[in-house]
């Protein structure tokens, strides 16, 4: 049988190879470089194709497709969100994605994106924090100590210099797991028994809880002036984390307003509620934090461009390494019109 041509072969990064790549690069370096890659794409935000992700909702979760293109490369991610999964021994969020050449339409990378989503979400929160938090922010309150939490914490250490994390989860076992994973990583870890205790003295608060309903993890009276909040767990219709009063008191920064309006904390607010698009802060078109007393809120729901940045980063990083396998994914007959002949000759 004929061997597939090189055009038929698409590099595939498995979970095993993604983990090897992270160790090869170094976790903090990976997160810093990825945050820089996401930042580069936020700076050129207007050139991307943009649309709210395409969701398929069920009673227990959501499955979504997230496409975008910069005119040279096209990318999409398949991702789910099933808060009940964790109690069944499954991940709340899993994903995989693909990058393709716009000129030919041929894929150039196929990758796992469960680990990569945690990395890119953490890198994005860190990038937003770098632009919005008070300079010299040192203490993070991390509420929701599940799969995303260590990545979020380490990205904030690597990119923003956070040196202390105060952890809280309704499940103390999650907090103990997170504390043990973060031990020895150059960050002081404090396990807390309530969200109030966790946010005491915090410069930055990240909420990454999972529940398929409108929660109020933070209420207005809990949050002091000057704090920066990354609210990343509210990312679906009817799934929010903050009381509307604290959302109203904060200055809100969003990724893609059309998607955030449906999925983010913004869904709770009146249509004329003010917000700033984060990309405008990053490329200098808009002001971020105005003073030390302001509460800034990154209403992060996760946008396709962040996954595109992550896929492109991995595509560059695997060059010259062993951290991928070639998959025979594209039928590529010698005569492009003889697909049938190619199939018949394979008998
Ligand atoms: N914005 C984004 O780009 C993005 C990306 C990935 C995941 N997410 C979302 O982030 C959230 C966390 O994801 P994960 O993979 O870590 O989920 P996970 O299920 O592994 O962890 C969630 C944790 O939240 C805790 N929790 C639930 N309700 C809580 C409450 N009221 N107070 C404190 N803790 C509470 C749970 O006990 C659990 O430990 C999910 O909602 C997910 O959909 C968002």
GROMACS .gro file of C-alpha atoms and ligand atoms in nm:
model
  391
    1UNK     CA    1   0.000   0.000   0.000
    2UNK     CA    2   0.118   0.356  -0.078
    3UNK     CA    3   0.252   0.552   0.216
    4UNK     CA    4   0.070   0.881   0.289
    5UNK     CA    5   0.243   1.188   0.140
    6UNK     CA    6   0.386   1.447   0.379
    7UNK     CA    7   0.080   1.664   0.306
    8UNK     CA    8  -0.144   1.393   0.452
    9UNK     CA    9   0.035   1.400   0.784
   10UNK     CA   10  -0.080   1.635   1.058
   11UNK     CA   11   0.125   1.674   1.378
   12UNK     CA   12  -0.082   1.557   1.676
   13UNK     CA   13   0.000   1.658   2.035
   14UNK     CA   14  -0.143   1.402   2.276
   15UNK     CA   15  -0.203   1.469   2.646
   16UNK     CA   16   0.118   1.278   2.720
   17UNK     CA   17   0.318   1.494   2.480
   18UNK     CA   18   0.156   1.817   2.602
   19UNK     CA   19   0.268   1.729   2.955
   20UNK     CA   20   0.620   1.650   2.827
   21UNK     CA   21   0.625   1.982   2.639
   22UNK     CA   22   0.525   2.172   2.955
   23UNK     CA   23   0.811   2.008   3.149
   24UNK     CA   24   1.056   2.059   2.861
   25UNK     CA   25   0.977   2.434   2.844
   26UNK     CA   26   0.924   2.473   3.223
   27UNK     CA   27   0.576   2.549   3.361
   28UNK     CA   28   0.637   2.913   3.456
   29UNK     CA   29   0.820   2.988   3.131
   30UNK     CA   30   0.539   2.820   2.936
   31UNK     CA   31   0.278   3.035   3.115
   32UNK     CA   32   0.480   3.355   3.069
   33UNK     CA   33   0.540   3.288   2.699
   34UNK     CA   34   0.178   3.191   2.647
   35UNK     CA   35   0.057   3.509   2.823
   36UNK     CA   36   0.282   3.709   2.587
   37UNK     CA   37   0.140   3.519   2.287
   38UNK     CA   38  -0.219   3.592   2.398
   39UNK     CA   39  -0.122   3.957   2.452
   40UNK     CA   40   0.021   3.978   2.098
   41UNK     CA   41  -0.311   3.859   1.958
   42UNK     CA   42  -0.515   4.097   2.178
   43UNK     CA   43  -0.305   4.379   2.030
   44UNK     CA   44  -0.416   4.281   1.678
   45UNK     CA   45  -0.772   4.193   1.785
   46UNK     CA   46  -0.953   4.378   1.500
   47UNK     CA   47  -0.802   4.158   1.227
   48UNK     CA   48  -0.953   3.834   1.365
   49UNK     CA   49  -1.280   3.673   1.255
   50UNK     CA   50  -1.496   3.687   1.564
   51UNK     CA   51  -1.828   3.531   1.666
   52UNK     CA   52  -1.972   3.408   1.996
   53UNK     CA   53  -1.888   3.040   2.038
   54UNK     CA   54  -2.145   2.790   1.917
   55UNK     CA   55  -2.298   2.612   2.219
   56UNK     CA   56  -2.508   2.299   2.250
   57UNK     CA   57  -2.669   2.310   2.593
   58UNK     CA   58  -2.818   2.020   2.788
   59UNK     CA   59  -2.959   2.001   3.140
   60UNK     CA   60  -2.620   1.897   3.275
   61UNK     CA   61  -2.369   2.092   3.071
   62UNK     CA   62  -2.261   2.244   2.746
   63UNK     CA   63  -2.052   2.141   2.444
   64UNK     CA   64  -1.908   2.429   2.242
   65UNK     CA   65  -1.714   2.502   1.924
   66UNK     CA   66  -1.486   2.806   1.923
   67UNK     CA   67  -1.354   2.915   1.581
   68UNK     CA   68  -1.147   3.213   1.469
   69UNK     CA   69  -0.894   3.314   1.201
   70UNK     CA   70  -0.632   3.584   1.151
   71UNK     CA   71  -0.643   3.541   0.772
   72UNK     CA   72  -0.333   3.318   0.765
   73UNK     CA   73  -0.424   3.052   1.016
   74UNK     CA   74  -0.766   2.922   1.119
   75UNK     CA   75  -0.825   2.757   1.456
   76UNK     CA   76  -1.107   2.599   1.649
   77UNK     CA   77  -1.152   2.429   1.984
   78UNK     CA   78  -1.407   2.170   2.091
   79UNK     CA   79  -1.473   2.217   2.463
   80UNK     CA   80  -1.731   2.103   2.716
   81UNK     CA   81  -1.838   2.232   3.057
   82UNK     CA   82  -2.010   1.980   3.287
   83UNK     CA   83  -2.002   2.089   3.656
   84UNK     CA   84  -2.153   1.756   3.768
   85UNK     CA   85  -1.868   1.557   3.608
   86UNK     CA   86  -1.622   1.611   3.892
   87UNK     CA   87  -1.841   1.414   4.137
   88UNK     CA   88  -1.850   1.130   3.881
   89UNK     CA   89  -1.471   1.120   3.861
   90UNK     CA   90  -1.461   1.309   3.529
   91UNK     CA   91  -1.313   1.645   3.428
   92UNK     CA   92  -1.554   1.942   3.429
   93UNK     CA   93  -1.379   2.077   3.118
   94UNK     CA   94  -1.215   1.876   2.836
   95UNK     CA   95  -1.107   1.995   2.495
   96UNK     CA   96  -0.913   1.943   2.174
   97UNK     CA   97  -0.840   2.177   1.888
   98UNK     CA   98  -0.703   2.225   1.542
   99UNK     CA   99  -0.502   2.484   1.352
  100UNK     CA  100  -0.521   2.504   0.970
  101UNK     CA  101  -0.355   2.691   0.687
  102UNK     CA  102  -0.609   2.940   0.546
  103UNK     CA  103  -0.443   2.929   0.203
  104UNK     CA  104  -0.496   2.556   0.149
  105UNK     CA  105  -0.744   2.467   0.423
  106UNK     CA  106  -0.508   2.186   0.526
  107UNK     CA  107  -0.471   2.134   0.903
  108UNK     CA  108  -0.122   2.201   1.040
  109UNK     CA  109  -0.180   2.094   1.402
  110UNK     CA  110  -0.423   1.875   1.595
  111UNK     CA  111  -0.391   1.893   1.972
  112UNK     CA  112  -0.534   1.791   2.305
  113UNK     CA  113  -0.671   2.103   2.475
  114UNK     CA  114  -0.778   1.991   2.823
  115UNK     CA  115  -0.438   2.073   2.970
  116UNK     CA  116  -0.386   2.352   2.717
  117UNK     CA  117  -0.718   2.518   2.814
  118UNK     CA  118  -0.611   2.531   3.179
  119UNK     CA  119  -0.279   2.685   3.070
  120UNK     CA  120  -0.436   2.939   2.833
  121UNK     CA  121  -0.708   3.038   3.081
  122UNK     CA  122  -0.443   3.096   3.346
  123UNK     CA  123  -0.221   3.288   3.102
  124UNK     CA  124  -0.517   3.506   2.999
  125UNK     CA  125  -0.614   3.586   3.362
  126UNK     CA  126  -0.250   3.671   3.435
  127UNK     CA  127  -0.228   3.899   3.131
  128UNK     CA  128  -0.551   4.077   3.233
  129UNK     CA  129  -0.423   4.109   3.590
  130UNK     CA  130  -0.092   4.255   3.469
  131UNK     CA  131  -0.285   4.532   3.292
  132UNK     CA  132  -0.558   4.592   3.551
  133UNK     CA  133  -0.439   4.516   3.905
  134UNK     CA  134  -0.259   4.765   4.126
  135UNK     CA  135   0.118   4.753   4.065
  136UNK     CA  136   0.297   4.544   4.329
  137UNK     CA  137  -0.007   4.324   4.393
  138UNK     CA  138   0.129   4.033   4.596
  139UNK     CA  139  -0.162   3.842   4.749
  140UNK     CA  140  -0.414   3.632   4.556
  141UNK     CA  141  -0.739   3.489   4.691
  142UNK     CA  142  -0.815   3.178   4.486
  143UNK     CA  143  -1.177   3.072   4.528
  144UNK     CA  144  -1.265   2.737   4.370
  145UNK     CA  145  -0.970   2.501   4.409
  146UNK     CA  146  -1.044   2.258   4.126
  147UNK     CA  147  -0.863   2.174   3.803
  148UNK     CA  148  -0.792   2.534   3.699
  149UNK     CA  149  -0.675   2.665   4.036
  150UNK     CA  150  -0.303   2.574   4.048
  151UNK     CA  151  -0.254   2.693   3.688
  152UNK     CA  152  -0.424   3.024   3.772
  153UNK     CA  153  -0.206   3.071   4.079
  154UNK     CA  154   0.124   2.984   3.912
  155UNK     CA  155   0.049   3.206   3.610
  156UNK     CA  156  -0.018   3.499   3.845
  157UNK     CA  157   0.310   3.429   4.023
  158UNK     CA  158   0.505   3.401   3.697
  159UNK     CA  159   0.352   3.699   3.516
  160UNK     CA  160   0.252   3.938   3.798
  161UNK     CA  161   0.479   3.848   4.091
  162UNK     CA  162   0.208   3.717   4.323
  163UNK     CA  163   0.385   3.562   4.624
  164UNK     CA  164   0.097   3.457   4.854
  165UNK     CA  165  -0.222   3.266   4.780
  166UNK     CA  166  -0.521   3.231   5.011
  167UNK     CA  167  -0.730   2.930   4.908
  168UNK     CA  168  -1.099   2.856   4.960
  169UNK     CA  169  -1.334   2.591   4.824
  170UNK     CA  170  -1.664   2.460   4.961
  171UNK     CA  171  -1.491   2.122   4.955
  172UNK     CA  172  -1.191   2.127   5.195
  173UNK     CA  173  -1.044   1.826   5.008
  174UNK     CA  174  -1.007   2.047   4.697
  175UNK     CA  175  -0.826   2.312   4.903
  176UNK     CA  176  -0.595   2.050   5.056
  177UNK     CA  177  -0.515   1.913   4.707
  178UNK     CA  178  -0.443   2.262   4.572
  179UNK     CA  179  -0.225   2.351   4.875
  180UNK     CA  180  -0.026   2.032   4.840
  181UNK     CA  181   0.026   2.088   4.465
  182UNK     CA  182   0.144   2.444   4.526
  183UNK     CA  183   0.381   2.355   4.811
  184UNK     CA  184   0.748   2.423   4.738
  185UNK     CA  185   0.676   2.646   4.439
  186UNK     CA  186   0.798   2.971   4.593
  187UNK     CA  187   0.454   3.087   4.698
  188UNK     CA  188   0.312   3.113   5.050
  189UNK     CA  189  -0.007   2.906   5.067
  190UNK     CA  190  -0.280   2.973   5.324
  191UNK     CA  191  -0.583   2.744   5.346
  192UNK     CA  192  -0.898   2.934   5.448
  193UNK     CA  193  -1.232   2.821   5.588
  194UNK     CA  194  -1.456   3.083   5.429
  195UNK     CA  195  -1.453   3.312   5.125
  196UNK     CA  196  -1.439   3.610   5.365
  197UNK     CA  197  -1.122   3.475   5.524
  198UNK     CA  198  -0.971   3.403   5.180
  199UNK     CA  199  -1.015   3.755   5.049
  200UNK     CA  200  -0.877   3.923   5.363
  201UNK     CA  201  -0.588   4.143   5.248
  202UNK     CA  202  -0.602   4.011   4.891
  203UNK     CA  203  -0.489   4.238   4.606
  204UNK     CA  204  -0.631   4.002   4.344
  205UNK     CA  205  -0.928   3.764   4.370
  206UNK     CA  206  -0.981   3.486   4.117
  207UNK     CA  207  -1.306   3.292   4.124
  208UNK     CA  208  -1.300   2.959   3.938
  209UNK     CA  209  -1.595   2.770   4.080
  210UNK     CA  210  -1.818   2.533   3.888
  211UNK     CA  211  -2.191   2.518   3.941
  212UNK     CA  212  -2.463   2.524   3.679
  213UNK     CA  213  -2.647   2.811   3.840
  214UNK     CA  214  -2.616   3.172   3.948
  215UNK     CA  215  -2.392   3.169   4.256
  216UNK     CA  216  -2.290   3.463   4.473
  217UNK     CA  217  -1.934   3.376   4.567
  218UNK     CA  218  -1.859   3.745   4.624
  219UNK     CA  219  -2.105   4.000   4.754
  220UNK     CA  220  -2.057   4.375   4.756
  221UNK     CA  221  -1.984   4.409   5.129
  222UNK     CA  222  -1.706   4.146   5.110
  223UNK     CA  223  -1.486   4.327   4.860
  224UNK     CA  224  -1.266   4.622   4.959
  225UNK     CA  225  -1.154   4.904   4.732
  226UNK     CA  226  -0.862   4.861   4.497
  227UNK     CA  227  -0.898   4.488   4.437
  228UNK     CA  228  -0.872   4.327   4.094
  229UNK     CA  229  -1.112   4.035   4.032
  230UNK     CA  230  -1.077   3.765   3.767
  231UNK     CA  231  -1.421   3.599   3.750
  232UNK     CA  232  -1.365   3.301   3.523
  233UNK     CA  233  -1.617   3.041   3.644
  234UNK     CA  234  -1.925   3.226   3.516
  235UNK     CA  235  -1.905   3.127   3.151
  236UNK     CA  236  -2.250   3.008   3.045
  237UNK     CA  237  -2.605   3.144   3.035
  238UNK     CA  238  -2.745   3.116   3.390
  239UNK     CA  239  -2.397   3.041   3.537
  240UNK     CA  240  -2.246   3.337   3.724
  241UNK     CA  241  -2.036   3.385   4.037
  242UNK     CA  242  -2.076   3.743   4.159
  243UNK     CA  243  -2.360   3.936   4.318
  244UNK     CA  244  -2.480   4.204   4.076
  245UNK     CA  245  -2.400   4.478   4.334
  246UNK     CA  246  -2.027   4.405   4.325
  247UNK     CA  247  -2.041   4.383   3.945
  248UNK     CA  248  -2.209   4.725   3.945
  249UNK     CA  249  -1.944   4.873   4.177
  250UNK     CA  250  -1.651   4.743   3.971
  251UNK     CA  251  -1.515   4.865   3.637
  252UNK     CA  252  -1.576   4.578   3.400
  253UNK     CA  253  -1.337   4.453   3.131
  254UNK     CA  254  -1.447   4.191   2.880
  255UNK     CA  255  -1.314   3.981   2.591
  256UNK     CA  256  -1.576   3.975   2.314
  257UNK     CA  257  -1.887   4.167   2.431
  258UNK     CA  258  -2.132   3.970   2.215
  259UNK     CA  259  -2.025   3.648   2.390
  260UNK     CA  260  -1.979   3.797   2.739
  261UNK     CA  261  -2.330   3.946   2.723
  262UNK     CA  262  -2.472   3.591   2.696
  263UNK     CA  263  -2.224   3.405   2.919
  264UNK     CA  264  -2.043   3.634   3.162
  265UNK     CA  265  -2.131   3.834   3.474
  266UNK     CA  266  -2.251   4.091   3.221
  267UNK     CA  267  -2.561   3.876   3.161
  268UNK     CA  268  -2.694   3.993   3.500
  269UNK     CA  269  -2.659   4.361   3.416
  270UNK     CA  270  -2.883   4.604   3.228
  271UNK     CA  271  -2.808   4.642   2.856
  272UNK     CA  272  -2.653   4.985   2.911
  273UNK     CA  273  -2.410   4.865   3.180
  274UNK     CA  274  -2.067   5.011   3.092
  275UNK     CA  275  -1.768   4.792   3.013
  276UNK     CA  276  -1.432   4.822   2.837
  277UNK     CA  277  -1.298   4.571   2.586
  278UNK     CA  278  -0.971   4.434   2.724
  279UNK     CA  279  -0.793   4.443   2.386
  280UNK     CA  280  -0.838   4.822   2.379
  281UNK     CA  281  -0.656   4.855   2.712
  282UNK     CA  282  -0.377   4.631   2.588
  283UNK     CA  283  -0.314   4.822   2.268
  284UNK     CA  284  -0.348   5.160   2.439
  285UNK     CA  285  -0.686   5.268   2.296
  286UNK     CA  286  -0.861   5.265   2.635
  287UNK     CA  287  -0.766   5.327   2.997
  288UNK     CA  288  -0.742   5.031   3.233
  289UNK     CA  289  -0.732   5.101   3.607
  290UNK     CA  290  -0.789   5.472   3.679
  291UNK     CA  291  -0.677   5.485   4.044
  292UNK     CA  292  -0.571   5.272   4.338
  293UNK     CA  293  -0.922   5.265   4.489
  294UNK     CA  294  -1.100   5.135   4.180
  295UNK     CA  295  -1.224   4.775   4.173
  296UNK     CA  296  -1.141   4.622   3.837
  297UNK     CA  297  -1.323   4.310   3.714
  298UNK     CA  298  -1.207   4.087   3.432
  299UNK     CA  299  -1.530   3.907   3.333
  300UNK     CA  300  -1.341   3.624   3.161
  301UNK     CA  301  -1.553   3.370   2.977
  302UNK     CA  302  -1.279   3.238   2.746
  303UNK     CA  303  -1.268   3.351   2.384
  304UNK     CA  304  -1.159   3.167   2.067
  305UNK     CA  305  -0.862   3.400   2.005
  306UNK     CA  306  -0.699   3.279   2.331
  307UNK     CA  307  -0.720   2.919   2.207
  308UNK     CA  308  -0.585   3.026   1.869
  309UNK     CA  309  -0.286   3.189   2.044
  310UNK     CA  310  -0.232   2.871   2.247
  311UNK     CA  311  -0.247   2.643   1.942
  312UNK     CA  312  -0.005   2.865   1.750
  313UNK     CA  313   0.231   2.870   2.048
  314UNK     CA  314   0.227   2.489   2.068
  315UNK     CA  315   0.270   2.463   1.689
  316UNK     CA  316   0.587   2.674   1.713
  317UNK     CA  317   0.717   2.500   2.026
  318UNK     CA  318   0.696   2.141   1.896
  319UNK     CA  319   0.914   2.219   1.592
  320UNK     CA  320   1.234   2.019   1.616
  321UNK     CA  321   1.107   1.821   1.919
  322UNK     CA  322   0.970   1.471   1.966
  323UNK     CA  323   0.655   1.595   2.139
  324UNK     CA  324   0.412   1.505   1.861
  325UNK     CA  325   0.310   1.218   1.635
  326UNK     CA  326   0.218   1.256   1.269
  327UNK     CA  327  -0.138   1.145   1.201
  328UNK     CA  328  -0.246   1.030   0.857
  329UNK     CA  329  -0.541   1.272   0.862
  330UNK     CA  330  -0.577   1.422   0.515
  331UNK     CA  331  -0.644   1.210   0.206
  332UNK     CA  332  -0.390   1.338  -0.046
  333UNK     CA  333  -0.395   1.140  -0.373
  334UNK     CA  334  -0.115   1.209  -0.626
  335UNK     CA  335  -0.382   1.319  -0.874
  336UNK     CA  336  -0.615   1.540  -0.664
  337UNK     CA  337  -0.914   1.434  -0.876
  338UNK     CA  338  -0.846   1.065  -0.826
  339UNK     CA  339  -0.966   1.019  -0.468
  340UNK     CA  340  -1.165   0.713  -0.581
  341UNK     CA  341  -0.861   0.557  -0.748
  342UNK     CA  342  -0.658   0.607  -0.433
  343UNK     CA  343  -0.924   0.427  -0.227
  344UNK     CA  344  -0.943   0.138  -0.477
  345UNK     CA  345  -0.567   0.094  -0.496
  346UNK     CA  346  -0.560   0.052  -0.119
  347UNK     CA  347  -0.739  -0.287  -0.141
  348LIG     N1  348  -1.333   3.152   3.156
  348LIG     C1  349  -1.267   3.055   3.101
  348LIG     O1  350  -1.195   3.074   3.002
  348LIG     C2  351  -1.275   2.918   3.161
  348LIG     C3  352  -1.187   2.817   3.117
  348LIG     C4  353  -1.191   2.694   3.181
  348LIG     C5  354  -1.283   2.671   3.283
  348LIG     N2  355  -1.369   2.771   3.318
  348LIG     C6  356  -1.467   2.752   3.425
  348LIG     O2  357  -1.395   2.761   3.548
  348LIG     C7  358  -1.466   2.686   3.648
  348LIG     C8  359  -1.368   2.597   3.720
  348LIG     O3  360  -1.324   2.496   3.631
  348LIG     P1  361  -1.246   2.368   3.687
  348LIG     O4  362  -1.204   2.290   3.568
  348LIG     O5  363  -1.146   2.411   3.787
  348LIG     O6  364  -1.369   2.296   3.762
  348LIG     P2  365  -1.362   2.191   3.882
  348LIG     O7  366  -1.493   2.122   3.884
  348LIG     O8  367  -1.238   2.107   3.871
  348LIG     O9  368  -1.346   2.281   4.014
  348LIG     C9  369  -1.444   2.368   4.057
  348LIG    C10  370  -1.432   2.384   4.208
  348LIG    O10  371  -1.525   2.483   4.251
  348LIG    C11  372  -1.571   2.445   4.379
  348LIG     N3  373  -1.692   2.519   4.410
  348LIG    C12  374  -1.818   2.504   4.360
  348LIG     N4  375  -1.903   2.593   4.416
  348LIG    C13  376  -1.827   2.667   4.503
  348LIG    C14  377  -1.856   2.775   4.591
  348LIG     N5  378  -1.980   2.823   4.602
  348LIG     N6  379  -1.754   2.829   4.663
  348LIG    C15  380  -1.628   2.779   4.655
  348LIG     N7  381  -1.595   2.674   4.575
  348LIG    C16  382  -1.693   2.620   4.500
  348LIG    C17  383  -1.587   2.294   4.367
  348LIG    O11  384  -1.592   2.230   4.495
  348LIG    C18  385  -1.464   2.256   4.284
  348LIG    O12  386  -1.354   2.220   4.366
  348LIG    C19  387  -1.575   2.611   3.575
  348LIG    O13  388  -1.697   2.678   3.597
  348LIG    C20  389  -1.534   2.617   3.430
  348LIG    O14  390  -1.644   2.610   3.343
  348LIG    C21  391  -1.365   2.892   3.260
   0.00000   0.00000   0.00000
